[in-house]
Each structure stands twice: as C-alpha cells, then as structure tokens.
Short mmCIF file of C-alpha atoms in Angstrom, two decimals:
data_model
loop_
_atom_site.label_atom_id
_atom_site.label_comp_id
_atom_site.label_asym_id
_atom_site.label_seq_id
_atom_site.Cartn_x
_atom_site.Cartn_y
_atom_site.Cartn_z
CA MET A 1 -6.03 113.97 -112.09
CA ASN A 2 -8.89 113.45 -114.52
CA SER A 3 -7.79 113.03 -118.14
CA LEU A 4 -10.35 115.62 -119.28
CA THR A 5 -8.63 118.29 -117.20
CA ILE A 6 -5.24 117.40 -118.65
CA VAL A 7 -6.49 117.53 -122.25
CA ALA A 8 -8.30 120.82 -121.63
CA ILE A 9 -5.18 122.42 -120.12
CA ALA A 10 -3.04 121.18 -123.02
CA ILE A 11 -5.46 122.57 -125.63
CA VAL A 12 -5.60 126.00 -123.93
CA VAL A 13 -1.81 126.21 -123.57
CA LEU A 14 -1.12 125.17 -127.17
CA VAL A 15 -3.69 127.57 -128.61
CA ALA A 16 -2.28 130.39 -126.47
CA GLY A 17 1.26 129.53 -127.57
CA TYR A 18 0.25 129.67 -131.22
CA ALA A 19 -1.80 132.85 -130.92
CA LEU A 20 0.55 134.81 -128.65
CA TYR A 21 4.11 133.50 -128.99
CA GLY A 22 3.71 132.61 -132.66
CA ARG A 23 2.43 136.07 -133.53
CA TRP A 24 5.19 137.68 -131.47
CA LEU A 25 7.84 135.74 -133.38
CA ALA A 26 6.28 136.70 -136.73
CA LYS A 27 6.19 140.36 -135.69
CA THR A 28 9.75 140.27 -134.34
CA TRP A 29 11.08 138.77 -137.57
CA GLY A 30 9.13 141.26 -139.66
CA ILE A 31 7.27 138.67 -141.71
CA ASP A 32 5.35 140.31 -144.56
CA PRO A 33 2.31 138.21 -145.57
CA LYS A 34 2.13 140.10 -148.87
CA ALA A 35 5.70 139.30 -149.94
CA LYS A 36 6.21 137.01 -152.93
CA THR A 37 7.43 133.59 -151.85
CA PRO A 38 9.81 131.27 -153.75
CA ALA A 39 6.77 129.24 -154.81
CA TYR A 40 5.94 132.16 -157.12
CA THR A 41 9.37 133.61 -157.92
CA HIS A 42 10.89 130.21 -158.74
CA GLU A 43 7.79 128.31 -159.85
CA ASP A 44 8.79 125.26 -161.91
CA GLY A 45 5.77 122.95 -161.59
CA GLU A 46 7.78 120.28 -159.78
CA ASP A 47 9.29 121.48 -156.50
CA TYR A 48 8.35 125.16 -156.44
CA ILE A 49 4.56 125.20 -156.58
CA PRO A 50 2.16 127.81 -155.11
CA THR A 51 -0.06 125.67 -152.90
CA PRO A 52 -3.22 126.31 -150.84
CA LYS A 53 -2.72 126.63 -147.08
CA ALA A 54 -4.68 123.45 -146.34
CA VAL A 55 -2.41 121.37 -148.58
CA VAL A 56 0.80 122.93 -147.19
CA PHE A 57 -0.44 122.27 -143.67
CA SER A 58 -1.35 118.67 -144.52
CA HIS A 59 2.10 118.05 -146.01
CA GLN A 60 3.94 119.51 -143.01
CA PHE A 61 1.65 117.79 -140.51
CA SER A 62 1.66 114.37 -142.16
CA SER A 63 5.43 114.43 -142.68
CA ILE A 64 6.20 114.90 -138.99
CA ALA A 65 3.22 113.16 -137.33
CA GLY A 66 4.57 109.62 -137.51
CA ALA A 67 4.96 106.89 -134.91
CA GLY A 68 7.43 108.86 -132.77
CA PRO A 69 4.98 111.36 -131.25
CA VAL A 70 2.81 108.43 -130.13
CA THR A 71 5.32 105.84 -128.95
CA GLY A 72 7.73 108.35 -127.37
CA PRO A 73 5.37 109.68 -124.68
CA ILE A 74 4.16 106.14 -123.95
CA ILE A 75 7.73 105.04 -123.17
CA ALA A 76 8.53 108.23 -121.24
CA ALA A 77 5.40 107.79 -119.11
CA MET A 78 7.48 105.50 -116.87
CA PHE A 79 8.52 108.74 -115.14
CA GLY A 80 4.90 109.84 -114.70
CA TRP A 81 2.49 111.84 -116.82
CA LEU A 82 3.53 115.26 -115.48
CA PRO A 83 7.11 115.33 -116.90
CA VAL A 84 5.73 114.09 -120.22
CA LEU A 85 3.04 116.78 -120.33
CA LEU A 86 5.43 119.56 -119.32
CA TRP A 87 8.03 118.63 -121.94
CA LEU A 88 5.42 118.23 -124.68
CA LEU A 89 4.02 121.70 -123.97
CA ILE A 90 7.23 123.59 -123.14
CA GLY A 91 9.34 121.79 -125.71
CA GLY A 92 6.69 121.96 -128.41
CA ILE A 93 6.02 125.68 -128.01
CA PHE A 94 9.44 127.13 -127.17
CA PHE A 95 11.75 124.68 -128.95
CA GLY A 96 10.10 122.56 -131.62
CA ALA A 97 7.71 125.14 -133.06
CA VAL A 98 10.39 127.84 -133.03
CA GLN A 99 12.87 125.54 -134.78
CA ASP A 100 10.41 124.54 -137.49
CA PHE A 101 9.13 128.11 -137.95
CA THR A 102 12.68 129.48 -138.10
CA ALA A 103 13.82 126.88 -140.63
CA LEU A 104 10.77 127.56 -142.80
CA TYR A 105 11.14 131.34 -142.70
CA ALA A 106 14.90 131.26 -143.25
CA SER A 107 14.43 129.06 -146.31
CA VAL A 108 11.61 131.25 -147.69
CA LYS A 109 13.78 134.36 -147.21
CA ASN A 110 16.61 132.67 -149.12
CA GLU A 111 14.78 131.57 -152.28
CA GLY A 112 13.64 128.26 -150.83
CA LYS A 113 17.17 126.97 -150.33
CA SER A 114 17.65 123.88 -148.19
CA MET A 115 19.27 123.85 -144.76
CA GLY A 116 22.65 122.74 -146.10
CA VAL A 117 22.90 125.78 -148.39
CA LEU A 118 21.83 128.10 -145.57
CA ILE A 119 24.46 126.65 -143.23
CA GLU A 120 27.17 127.21 -145.86
CA LYS A 121 26.01 130.80 -146.35
CA TYR A 122 25.90 131.77 -142.68
CA ILE A 123 28.39 129.38 -141.04
CA GLY A 124 30.73 128.02 -143.68
CA LYS A 125 31.52 125.07 -145.93
CA THR A 126 32.76 122.87 -143.10
CA GLY A 127 29.49 123.30 -141.24
CA ARG A 128 27.57 122.44 -144.39
CA LYS A 129 29.57 119.26 -144.96
CA LEU A 130 29.12 118.12 -141.36
CA PHE A 131 25.40 118.84 -141.47
CA LEU A 132 24.88 117.00 -144.76
CA LEU A 133 26.92 114.02 -143.53
CA PHE A 134 24.86 113.82 -140.35
CA SER A 135 21.61 114.23 -142.30
CA TRP A 136 22.61 111.48 -144.72
CA LEU A 137 23.51 109.04 -141.95
CA PHE A 138 20.36 109.94 -140.03
CA THR A 139 18.22 109.43 -143.13
CA LEU A 140 19.76 106.00 -143.72
CA LEU A 141 18.90 104.97 -140.17
CA VAL A 142 15.35 106.28 -140.47
CA ILE A 143 14.81 104.54 -143.82
CA ALA A 144 16.19 101.25 -142.49
CA ALA A 145 14.15 101.37 -139.28
CA PHE A 146 10.86 102.38 -140.86
CA THR A 147 11.25 100.02 -143.83
CA ASP A 148 11.69 97.12 -141.43
CA MET A 149 8.76 98.30 -139.29
CA VAL A 150 6.42 98.80 -142.25
CA ALA A 151 7.40 95.49 -143.86
CA GLY A 152 6.80 93.72 -140.57
CA THR A 153 3.41 95.37 -140.20
CA PHE A 154 2.44 94.40 -143.76
CA ASN A 155 3.69 90.81 -143.41
CA GLY A 156 0.73 88.68 -144.46
CA PHE A 157 1.88 85.62 -142.55
CA THR A 158 2.51 84.83 -138.89
CA VAL A 159 5.62 83.04 -137.59
CA THR A 160 3.72 79.75 -137.94
CA GLY A 161 2.90 80.45 -141.59
CA ALA A 162 -0.78 81.20 -141.03
CA LYS A 163 -2.35 84.09 -142.89
CA SER A 164 -2.70 87.39 -141.05
CA SER A 165 -5.77 89.16 -142.43
CA PRO A 166 -5.34 92.43 -140.46
CA ASN A 167 -1.76 92.86 -141.70
CA ALA A 168 -2.69 91.96 -145.27
CA ALA A 169 -5.63 94.38 -145.21
CA ALA A 170 -3.42 97.18 -143.89
CA ALA A 171 -0.95 96.49 -146.69
CA SER A 172 -3.67 96.52 -149.32
CA ILE A 173 -5.10 99.79 -148.03
CA SER A 174 -1.65 101.38 -148.05
CA MET A 175 -0.91 100.33 -151.62
CA LEU A 176 -4.29 101.62 -152.76
CA PHE A 177 -3.58 104.78 -150.81
CA ILE A 178 -0.41 105.43 -152.84
CA LEU A 179 -2.14 104.74 -156.15
CA GLY A 180 -5.09 106.85 -155.05
CA ALA A 181 -2.74 109.71 -154.15
CA VAL A 182 -1.31 109.71 -157.68
CA VAL A 183 -4.81 109.71 -159.18
CA PHE A 184 -5.83 112.50 -156.82
CA GLY A 185 -2.72 114.47 -157.77
CA LEU A 186 -3.58 114.20 -161.47
CA PHE A 187 -7.17 115.20 -160.67
CA THR A 188 -6.20 118.35 -158.79
CA LYS A 189 -3.48 119.25 -161.32
CA TYR A 190 -5.56 119.06 -164.49
CA VAL A 191 -9.18 119.37 -163.37
CA LYS A 192 -8.35 122.15 -160.87
CA PRO A 193 -11.43 121.74 -158.64
CA ASN A 194 -12.30 124.29 -155.96
CA GLN A 195 -11.36 123.45 -152.37
CA LYS A 196 -14.82 122.15 -151.43
CA VAL A 197 -14.92 119.72 -154.36
CA GLU A 198 -11.32 118.74 -153.63
CA PHE A 199 -12.19 118.03 -149.99
CA VAL A 200 -15.24 115.91 -150.83
CA ALA A 201 -13.40 114.03 -153.59
CA GLY A 202 -10.50 113.28 -151.27
CA LEU A 203 -12.78 112.04 -148.50
CA VAL A 204 -14.77 109.80 -150.85
CA LEU A 205 -11.58 108.41 -152.40
CA LEU A 206 -10.20 107.66 -148.94
CA LEU A 207 -13.34 105.79 -147.88
CA VAL A 208 -13.34 103.77 -151.11
CA MET A 209 -9.68 102.80 -150.63
CA LEU A 210 -10.38 101.69 -147.07
CA ALA A 211 -13.34 99.55 -148.13
CA VAL A 212 -11.57 97.95 -151.10
CA GLY A 213 -8.39 97.34 -149.10
CA ILE A 214 -10.28 95.52 -146.36
CA ALA A 215 -12.20 93.44 -148.92
CA PHE A 216 -9.10 92.46 -150.92
CA PRO A 217 -6.09 91.95 -148.61
CA LEU A 218 -2.59 91.40 -150.02
CA TYR A 219 -0.71 88.39 -148.64
CA PHE A 220 3.03 88.90 -149.18
CA THR A 221 6.03 88.03 -147.04
CA LYS A 222 8.09 90.57 -145.11
CA ASN A 223 11.01 90.36 -147.56
CA THR A 224 8.69 91.07 -150.47
CA TRP A 225 7.33 94.13 -148.69
CA ILE A 226 10.87 95.37 -147.98
CA ALA A 227 11.51 95.38 -151.74
CA VAL A 228 8.17 97.08 -152.44
CA VAL A 229 8.81 99.78 -149.84
CA MET A 230 12.28 100.51 -151.25
CA VAL A 231 10.84 100.90 -154.75
CA TYR A 232 8.17 103.21 -153.36
CA LEU A 233 10.77 105.34 -151.58
CA PHE A 234 12.73 105.74 -154.80
CA LEU A 235 9.67 106.69 -156.84
CA ALA A 236 8.46 109.13 -154.19
CA SER A 237 11.86 110.86 -154.18
CA VAL A 238 11.91 111.53 -157.93
CA MET A 239 8.24 112.30 -158.62
CA PRO A 240 7.04 115.93 -158.74
CA MET A 241 5.58 117.06 -155.42
CA TRP A 242 2.11 117.59 -156.90
CA LEU A 243 1.95 114.00 -158.19
CA MET A 244 2.81 112.02 -155.06
CA MET A 245 3.90 113.87 -151.95
CA GLN A 246 1.26 116.59 -151.69
CA PRO A 247 -1.83 114.47 -152.49
CA ARG A 248 -0.54 111.63 -150.29
CA ASP A 249 -0.10 113.93 -147.31
CA TYR A 250 -3.39 115.70 -147.99
CA LEU A 251 -5.26 112.39 -147.88
CA SER A 252 -3.26 111.24 -144.84
CA THR A 253 -4.41 114.30 -142.95
CA PHE A 254 -8.01 113.08 -143.13
CA LEU A 255 -6.98 110.02 -141.13
CA LEU A 256 -4.68 111.88 -138.74
CA VAL A 257 -7.09 114.69 -137.92
CA GLY A 258 -9.99 112.24 -137.74
CA MET A 259 -8.17 110.07 -135.21
CA ILE A 260 -7.14 113.09 -133.12
CA ILE A 261 -10.70 114.43 -133.07
CA GLY A 262 -11.99 110.98 -132.17
CA ALA A 263 -9.47 110.64 -129.33
CA VAL A 264 -10.26 114.09 -127.91
CA LEU A 265 -14.01 113.51 -128.15
CA GLY A 266 -13.52 110.15 -126.44
CA VAL A 267 -11.79 111.86 -123.52
CA PHE A 268 -14.49 114.53 -123.29
CA VAL A 269 -17.27 111.93 -123.35
CA ALA A 270 -15.77 109.24 -121.11
CA HIS A 271 -13.20 111.42 -119.22
CA PRO A 272 -11.36 108.37 -117.86
CA ALA A 273 -9.20 108.68 -114.77
CA MET A 274 -5.44 108.97 -115.16
CA ASN A 275 -4.12 105.81 -113.52
CA LEU A 276 -0.47 106.73 -113.96
CA PRO A 277 1.22 108.65 -111.13
CA ALA A 278 2.04 112.29 -111.82
CA PHE A 279 5.72 111.67 -111.04
CA SER A 280 7.46 108.33 -110.50
CA GLY A 281 10.94 109.62 -109.69
CA PHE A 282 14.12 110.69 -111.42
CA ASN A 283 15.33 107.09 -111.76
CA VAL A 284 12.92 104.37 -112.86
CA GLY A 285 13.84 100.85 -113.93
CA GLY A 286 17.52 101.74 -114.16
CA LYS A 287 16.82 104.70 -116.46
CA SER A 288 17.38 108.33 -115.56
CA LEU A 289 14.86 111.07 -116.33
CA PHE A 290 17.67 112.97 -118.01
CA PRO A 291 18.34 112.30 -120.83
CA THR A 292 15.74 109.51 -121.35
CA LEU A 293 12.74 111.87 -121.35
CA PHE A 294 14.25 114.07 -124.05
CA ILE A 295 15.43 111.16 -126.17
CA THR A 296 12.12 109.31 -126.19
CA ILE A 297 10.00 112.45 -126.69
CA ALA A 298 11.72 113.99 -129.70
CA CYS A 299 9.15 114.34 -132.49
CA GLY A 300 6.52 115.27 -129.93
CA ALA A 301 8.53 118.27 -128.74
CA VAL A 302 11.57 119.07 -130.87
CA SER A 303 13.20 117.08 -133.68
CA GLY A 304 15.83 118.14 -136.18
CA PHE A 305 14.10 116.14 -138.90
CA HIS A 306 11.18 118.56 -138.80
CA SER A 307 13.44 121.42 -139.86
CA LEU A 308 14.44 119.38 -142.91
CA VAL A 309 10.78 119.16 -143.89
CA SER A 310 10.26 122.89 -143.30
CA SER A 311 13.29 123.98 -145.32
CA GLY A 312 13.36 121.14 -147.82
CA THR A 313 9.81 120.99 -149.17
CA SER A 314 7.31 123.20 -147.33
CA SER A 315 9.25 126.41 -148.01
CA LYS A 316 8.95 125.80 -151.75
CA THR A 317 5.16 125.58 -151.66
CA VAL A 318 4.11 128.32 -149.21
CA SER A 319 2.09 130.82 -151.18
#
C-alpha cells in the first residue's frame, strides 16, 4: 500500500476519534468548561498556575513524545505495518487517550491531587503504597536509561578518541536550550507578552540557540555528561514550573511539531511505497506478536507514565 494512503487514513481516524469519542467522553463525564480549576482555586505561582491552552498542550505533548513513540513502532514493524497501525490507532484512541484524559479529569476534580492520593481515596492505603513503590522503581529505571542514552549521544569523542562534532553540537544546543528556557520563562513571567509576541520570541530564540550550538560545540566525555544530566534533573525537579518545565516544553514543541509537519509533507509530496509487508506472521525471529507488539509500542498507544504527567503537572495548570 502507498504510504500516502496510510497516513491519510491515520489522520482521518485520529481526528474522528478526537472529535467524536473525545466529545462523547466529556459529555458522559459532565465536564463543565466554565468550572474553576485547581490552577485558580489553589494558585501558588509555583505548581498551580493558570496557563494558556497552547502552553499546557506543549507541556503534555513534549513530556510524552520522547524516543519511545518513534523506536517502538520501528521495532514492532517486524510483524508488518498493519498490526503496528491498528494498535497505534485503536490503542491510542480507546486506551491511551482515555487513560490520560481520565487521569487529568480525575485530578482536576480532586483539587489537582496526584495519582497516589487519588488511589488512596478511592482504593485504599495499600493500593497507594503499591502504586508509589512501582512509580518510584519505574522512575529510577527511566532516569537511568535516559541518562545513559543522553550522555552517550552527547559524548564528544568516539571510541578511538577522535572528536565527534555532531554529538558535541547536539550537546551544545541542548545546554543552550535549557538556559534559553529559563530566560524565556523569566520573559513570559515578568514581561507578560501576548501570545503572538510570545510565539515569535520563542521561535527566534530557538533558531538562535540552534545556530550558536552548531557554531560552538561542547566536547565533553560521557561520564561528564552523566554528571551534568543528573544535576539538570535535580534542578528541574525543584524549580517552579513557570521557570523551567513550561518554557522548556513550549520551545520543544516547535521542534516536535515542525518535524511532524515536515514528515507528513514529505509523505504527501514523495508518497513513497511501503516496502514492508502488511503482516509478517504471529512469530517472527523467535518473537511472538503477543506480547511483543504491546510491549514495544507503549508510549505510542498507551503508557502509564502519561497518566503521571496528566495528574502530576498538567492538572495543576489547566485553566
């Protein structure tokens, strides 16, 4: 099948799922768009902050659109493109979106409380303890895996000791990106520009950081970058949302959305043929379709981590 047809079908199905099933869920739950959210009733200037829709969207989107949604389907494609497409659409609409939406709404309805507090309220203390223990262990694994991956990507030297300019440039851009996010957070906090000025300023800042990062690469070893990433994680966890997390994710969305638009336009212009078979079988290379498909495609369809984002941070900023 032509890739253009696949992309077109996916776009239509996802838009229909959002417009029809999403609205049905909102109506069924009795969501009142005029109700005061915790961002207003518990506003503290740090975690509870009334935030524009575009910024809330960028935070939610950037927090969950990591490497998993890209690498997972690539690995699962060993079974063919059809099982991957079906699980992305069915899982994303009827499982992942519902989970994230439910977690967000439940938290908003309960004063922006996190998932652990909600579990204790509706299930019990034992359930809360088990959930928090699992979340803690899961977070440790994620931090360890992504710290190693990022440090390896930023490593300015090859195994032979030669300099790696692409890696060093990526590291430099990322460090400038973090500093730029803080500056952008201060700008939006105290200058309070309108959304058009904010958009233009963010785009210009992003382009400047890309240009400067490429021109001045940072050559550090992997171990050095591990230490830098750990310091960054600590600082990001204690800073107010408006200073680091929100502006970082807002700026990240420019890159994410830009790449998605570029990829879709590329398919529409070139419409390359799909060389993969639609279905390769239930057992490929010693791996079974179940559960491999659902393990590899987690973030792309349904992932428990996404509910932590919805109930942990997004629910406190929805205005």
